[in-house]
Amino acid sequence: MRGYIIRKILVVLLMILPVFSWSGCKKQKKCGCGKDILFSLDEELLDYSDIVYNSDGTNAYFSIGYSTYYFCNPSEMHAAFKDISADDQILLSGDAFWECSYLMNASNSYYYSLYKVYNIQVTGLKSYLYGKK
């Protein structure tokens, strides 16, 4: 009789114990502009031709190595981009965030682990005039 009660208590403990020991889910970074900042670029040196704008200035992106950055604010930065000469290099600053469609697909493919895609809230876009008069 005593062994029967002990076994029942052990079974109940085995069922209840995981509830108290479960630590929960790890918070995943939020994607999209203005969410969780992953890192910042501070005066990243780019060639003028590295930044690609569409004809009306509503979409822009650039690549650094295997990473592509899509502007969160392309229209806002379009005037500053047009003011820079095509012969100049550019210093770009801004905060980077995960791009949502990339983040959703990243766990499904080896390709996505090599080529990263970010959104960037560009805060500075200016001409780099080192060595020019």
Coordinates of N, CA and C in Angstrom, one line a residue:
M1 N 0.8 -1.2 0.0 CA 0.0 0.0 0.0 C 0.9 1.3 0.0
R2 N 1.9 1.2 0.8 CA 2.8 2.4 0.9 C 3.5 2.6 -0.4
G3 N 4.0 1.5 -1.1 CA 4.7 1.6 -2.4 C 3.8 2.2 -3.4
Y4 N 2.5 1.9 -3.4 CA 1.5 2.3 -4.3 C 1.4 3.9 -4.2
I5 N 1.3 4.4 -3.0 CA 1.2 5.8 -2.8 C 2.5 6.6 -3.3
I6 N 3.6 6.0 -3.0 CA 4.9 6.6 -3.4 C 5.0 6.6 -4.9
R7 N 4.5 5.5 -5.6 CA 4.5 5.5 -7.1 C 3.6 6.6 -7.6
K8 N 2.4 6.8 -7.0 CA 1.5 7.8 -7.5 C 2.1 9.2 -7.3
I9 N 2.8 9.4 -6.2 CA 3.4 10.7 -6.0 C 4.5 11.0 -7.0
L10 N 5.3 10.0 -7.3 CA 6.4 10.1 -8.3 C 5.8 10.4 -9.7
V11 N 4.7 9.7 -10.1 CA 4.1 9.9 -11.4 C 3.6 11.4 -11.5
V12 N 2.9 11.8 -10.4 CA 2.4 13.2 -10.4 C 3.6 14.2 -10.5
L13 N 4.6 14.0 -9.8 CA 5.8 14.8 -9.8 C 6.4 14.9 -11.2
L14 N 6.5 13.7 -11.8 CA 7.1 13.6 -13.2 C 6.2 14.4 -14.2
M15 N 4.9 14.5 -13.9 CA 4.1 15.2 -14.8 C 4.1 16.7 -14.5
I16 N 4.3 17.1 -13.3 CA 4.2 18.5 -12.9 C 5.6 19.2 -13.0
L17 N 6.7 18.5 -12.7 CA 8.0 19.1 -12.7 C 8.4 19.8 -14.0
P18 N 8.1 19.2 -15.2 CA 8.5 19.9 -16.4 C 7.9 21.3 -16.6
V19 N 6.7 21.5 -16.0 CA 6.0 22.8 -16.1 C 6.8 23.8 -15.4
F20 N 7.4 23.5 -14.2 CA 8.1 24.5 -13.4 C 9.6 24.6 -13.9
S21 N 10.1 23.6 -14.6 CA 11.5 23.7 -15.1 C 11.6 24.3 -16.5
W22 N 10.5 24.5 -17.2 CA 10.6 25.0 -18.6 C 10.9 26.5 -18.5
S23 N 11.9 26.9 -19.2 CA 12.4 28.3 -19.1 C 11.7 29.2 -20.1
G24 N 10.9 28.7 -20.9 CA 10.2 29.5 -21.9 C 11.0 29.7 -23.2
C25 N 10.4 30.4 -24.1 CA 11.0 30.7 -25.4 C 12.0 31.8 -25.3
K26 N 13.1 31.7 -26.1 CA 14.1 32.8 -26.2 C 13.5 33.8 -27.1
K27 N 13.6 35.1 -26.7 CA 13.1 36.2 -27.5 C 13.9 36.3 -28.7
Q28 N 13.1 36.3 -29.9 CA 13.8 36.5 -31.2 C 13.7 37.9 -31.5
K29 N 14.8 38.4 -32.2 CA 14.8 39.8 -32.7 C 13.6 40.0 -33.6
K30 N 13.1 41.2 -33.5 CA 12.0 41.7 -34.3 C 12.5 42.2 -35.6
C31 N 11.8 42.0 -36.7 CA 12.3 42.4 -38.0 C 11.6 43.7 -38.4
G32 N 12.2 44.3 -39.4 CA 11.6 45.5 -40.0 C 12.2 46.8 -39.5
C33 N 12.0 47.9 -40.2 CA 12.5 49.2 -39.8 C 12.0 49.7 -38.5
G34 N 12.8 50.2 -37.6 CA 12.4 50.7 -36.4 C 12.2 49.7 -35.3
K35 N 12.5 48.5 -35.5 CA 12.3 47.4 -34.5 C 13.6 47.3 -33.7
D36 N 14.1 46.1 -33.5 CA 15.3 45.8 -32.7 C 16.5 46.1 -33.6
I37 N 17.3 47.1 -33.2 CA 18.6 47.4 -33.9 C 19.6 46.3 -33.7
L38 N 20.1 45.8 -34.8 CA 21.1 44.7 -34.8 C 22.5 45.4 -34.6
F39 N 22.8 46.4 -35.4 CA 24.1 47.1 -35.3 C 23.9 48.4 -36.1
S40 N 25.0 49.2 -36.0 CA 25.0 50.5 -36.7 C 26.2 50.6 -37.6
L41 N 25.9 51.2 -38.8 CA 27.0 51.5 -39.7 C 27.4 53.0 -39.4
D42 N 28.7 53.2 -39.2 CA 29.1 54.6 -39.0 C 30.1 55.0 -40.0
E43 N 29.6 55.8 -41.0 CA 30.4 56.4 -42.1 C 31.0 55.2 -42.9
E44 N 30.2 54.3 -43.3 CA 30.7 53.2 -44.2 C 31.0 53.8 -45.6
L45 N 32.2 53.5 -46.1 CA 32.6 54.1 -47.3 C 32.1 53.2 -48.5
L46 N 31.4 53.9 -49.4 CA 30.8 53.2 -50.6 C 31.1 54.0 -51.8
D47 N 31.2 53.3 -52.9 CA 31.2 54.0 -54.2 C 29.8 54.5 -54.6
Y48 N 29.8 55.6 -55.3 CA 28.5 56.2 -55.7 C 27.6 55.1 -56.4
S49 N 28.2 54.3 -57.2 CA 27.5 53.3 -58.0 C 27.1 52.1 -57.2
D50 N 27.5 52.0 -55.9 CA 27.1 50.9 -55.0 C 25.6 51.0 -54.6
I51 N 25.2 52.3 -54.5 CA 23.8 52.5 -54.1 C 22.9 52.6 -55.3
V52 N 21.9 51.7 -55.3 CA 21.0 51.6 -56.5 C 19.6 52.2 -56.1
Y53 N 19.2 53.2 -56.8 CA 17.9 53.8 -56.6 C 17.0 53.5 -57.8
N54 N 15.7 53.4 -57.6 CA 14.8 53.3 -58.8 C 14.6 54.7 -59.3
S55 N 13.9 54.8 -60.4 CA 13.8 56.1 -61.1 C 13.1 57.2 -60.3
D56 N 12.1 56.8 -59.5 CA 11.4 57.8 -58.8 C 11.9 58.0 -57.3
G57 N 12.9 57.3 -56.9 CA 13.5 57.5 -55.6 C 12.8 56.8 -54.5
T58 N 11.9 55.9 -54.7 CA 11.1 55.3 -53.7 C 11.8 54.0 -53.1
N59 N 12.7 53.4 -53.8 CA 13.4 52.2 -53.4 C 14.9 52.4 -53.6
A60 N 15.7 51.9 -52.6 CA 17.1 52.0 -52.7 C 17.8 50.9 -51.9
Y61 N 18.9 50.4 -52.4 CA 19.6 49.4 -51.7 C 21.1 49.4 -52.1
F62 N 21.9 48.7 -51.3 CA 23.3 48.6 -51.6 C 23.8 47.3 -51.0
S63 N 24.9 46.8 -51.4 CA 25.5 45.5 -50.9 C 26.9 45.8 -50.4
I64 N 27.2 45.1 -49.3 CA 28.6 45.0 -48.8 C 28.9 43.6 -48.6
G65 N 29.8 43.1 -49.4 CA 30.2 41.6 -49.3 C 29.0 40.8 -49.7
Y66 N 28.6 39.9 -48.8 CA 27.4 39.0 -49.0 C 26.2 39.5 -48.3
S67 N 26.2 40.8 -47.9 CA 25.0 41.4 -47.2 C 24.4 42.5 -48.1
T68 N 23.1 42.5 -48.2 CA 22.3 43.5 -48.9 C 21.5 44.3 -47.9
Y69 N 21.5 45.6 -48.1 CA 20.8 46.6 -47.2 C 19.8 47.3 -48.0
Y70 N 18.5 47.3 -47.6 CA 17.4 48.0 -48.2 C 17.1 49.2 -47.4
F71 N 17.0 50.4 -48.0 CA 16.8 51.6 -47.2 C 15.4 51.6 -46.6
C72 N 15.2 52.0 -45.4 CA 13.9 52.2 -44.8 C 13.3 53.5 -45.2
N73 N 14.2 54.5 -45.5 CA 13.8 55.8 -45.8 C 14.4 56.3 -47.2
P74 N 14.1 55.6 -48.3 CA 14.8 56.0 -49.5 C 14.3 57.4 -50.0
S75 N 13.1 57.7 -49.9 CA 12.6 59.0 -50.4 C 13.3 60.2 -49.7
E76 N 13.4 60.0 -48.4 CA 14.0 61.0 -47.5 C 15.5 61.2 -47.8
M77 N 16.2 60.2 -48.3 CA 17.6 60.3 -48.5 C 17.9 60.6 -50.0
H78 N 16.9 60.5 -50.9 CA 17.1 60.7 -52.3 C 17.7 62.0 -52.7
A79 N 17.2 63.1 -52.1 CA 17.8 64.4 -52.4 C 19.3 64.5 -52.0
A80 N 19.6 64.0 -50.9 CA 21.0 64.0 -50.5 C 21.9 63.1 -51.4
F81 N 21.3 62.0 -51.9 CA 22.0 61.2 -52.9 C 22.2 61.9 -54.2
K82 N 21.2 62.6 -54.7 CA 21.3 63.3 -55.9 C 22.3 64.5 -55.9
D83 N 22.5 65.1 -54.7 CA 23.4 66.2 -54.5 C 24.9 65.7 -54.6
I84 N 25.1 64.4 -54.5 CA 26.5 63.9 -54.5 C 26.9 63.7 -56.0
S85 N 28.1 64.0 -56.3 CA 28.6 63.8 -57.7 C 28.8 62.3 -57.9
A86 N 28.6 61.9 -59.1 CA 28.7 60.5 -59.5 C 30.2 60.0 -59.4
D87 N 31.1 61.0 -59.4 CA 32.6 60.7 -59.3 C 33.0 60.5 -57.8
D88 N 32.2 60.9 -56.9 CA 32.6 60.9 -55.5 C 32.3 59.5 -54.8
Q89 N 33.0 59.3 -53.7 CA 32.6 58.2 -52.9 C 31.6 58.7 -51.8
I90 N 30.9 57.8 -51.1 CA 29.9 58.2 -50.2 C 30.2 57.6 -48.8
L91 N 30.0 58.4 -47.8 CA 30.0 58.0 -46.4 C 28.5 57.8 -45.9
L92 N 28.2 56.6 -45.6 CA 26.8 56.2 -45.2 C 26.8 55.8 -43.7
S93 N 25.8 56.3 -43.0 CA 25.6 56.0 -41.6 C 24.2 55.6 -41.4
G94 N 23.9 54.7 -40.4 CA 22.5 54.3 -40.2 C 22.5 53.0 -39.3
D95 N 21.2 52.7 -38.8 CA 21.0 51.6 -38.0 C 20.4 50.4 -38.8
A96 N 20.9 49.2 -38.6 CA 20.5 48.1 -39.4 C 19.5 47.2 -38.6
F97 N 18.5 46.6 -39.3 CA 17.5 45.8 -38.7 C 17.4 44.5 -39.7
W98 N 16.8 43.4 -39.1 CA 16.6 42.3 -40.0 C 15.5 42.6 -41.0
E99 N 15.6 42.1 -42.2 CA 14.6 42.3 -43.2 C 13.6 41.1 -43.0
C100 N 12.3 41.3 -42.9 CA 11.4 40.3 -42.5 C 11.3 39.1 -43.4
S101 N 11.2 39.2 -44.7 CA 11.1 38.0 -45.5 C 12.4 37.2 -45.4
Y102 N 13.5 37.9 -45.3 CA 14.8 37.1 -45.1 C 14.7 36.3 -43.8
L103 N 14.3 37.0 -42.8 CA 14.3 36.3 -41.4 C 13.4 35.1 -41.4
M104 N 12.2 35.2 -42.1 CA 11.3 34.1 -42.2 C 11.9 32.9 -42.9
N105 N 12.7 33.1 -44.0 CA 13.3 32.1 -44.8 C 14.6 31.6 -44.3
A106 N 15.3 32.3 -43.4 CA 16.7 32.1 -43.1 C 16.9 30.7 -42.5
S107 N 16.0 30.2 -41.8 CA 16.2 28.9 -41.1 C 15.9 27.7 -42.1
N108 N 15.4 28.0 -43.3 CA 15.0 26.9 -44.2 C 16.1 26.6 -45.2
S109 N 17.2 27.3 -45.3 CA 18.1 27.1 -46.4 C 19.5 27.5 -46.0
Y110 N 20.5 26.8 -46.6 CA 21.9 27.1 -46.4 C 22.2 28.4 -47.1
Y111 N 21.6 28.7 -48.2 CA 21.8 30.0 -49.0 C 21.5 31.2 -48.1
Y112 N 20.5 31.1 -47.3 CA 20.1 32.3 -46.5 C 21.1 32.5 -45.3
S113 N 21.9 31.4 -45.0 CA 22.9 31.6 -43.9 C 24.1 32.3 -44.5
L114 N 24.3 32.3 -45.8 CA 25.5 33.0 -46.4 C 25.2 34.4 -46.8
Y115 N 24.0 34.6 -47.4 CA 23.7 35.9 -47.9 C 22.6 36.6 -46.9
K116 N 23.0 37.6 -46.2 CA 22.1 38.2 -45.2 C 21.5 39.4 -45.9
V117 N 20.3 39.7 -45.4 CA 19.5 40.9 -45.9 C 19.0 41.7 -44.8
Y118 N 19.3 43.0 -44.8 CA 18.9 43.9 -43.7 C 18.1 45.0 -44.3
N119 N 17.4 45.7 -43.4 CA 16.8 47.0 -43.6 C 17.8 48.0 -42.9
I120 N 17.9 49.2 -43.5 CA 18.8 50.2 -42.8 C 18.1 51.5 -42.8
Q121 N 18.0 52.1 -41.6 CA 17.5 53.5 -41.4 C 18.7 54.4 -41.6
V122 N 18.8 55.0 -42.8 CA 19.9 55.8 -43.1 C 19.8 57.2 -42.4
T123 N 20.9 57.5 -41.6 CA 20.9 58.7 -40.9 C 21.9 59.7 -41.5
G124 N 22.8 59.3 -42.3 CA 23.7 60.2 -42.9 C 24.2 59.6 -44.3
L125 N 24.2 60.5 -45.2 CA 24.6 60.2 -46.6 C 25.4 61.4 -47.1
K126 N 26.7 61.4 -47.2 CA 27.5 62.5 -47.6 C 28.6 62.1 -48.4
S127 N 29.1 63.1 -49.2 CA 30.2 62.9 -50.1 C 31.5 62.8 -49.3
Y128 N 32.4 61.9 -49.7 CA 33.7 61.7 -49.1 C 34.7 62.3 -50.1
L129 N 35.4 63.4 -49.6 CA 36.2 64.2 -50.5 C 37.7 64.0 -50.1
Y130 N 38.1 62.9 -49.6 CA 39.5 62.7 -49.2 C 40.4 62.8 -50.4
G131 N 41.4 63.8 -50.4 CA 42.3 63.9 -51.5 C 41.8 64.7 -52.7
K132 N 40.6 65.2 -52.6 CA 40.0 66.0 -53.7 C 40.0 67.5 -53.3
K133 N 40.1 68.3 -54.3 CA 40.1 69.8 -54.1 C 38.7 70.3 -54.3

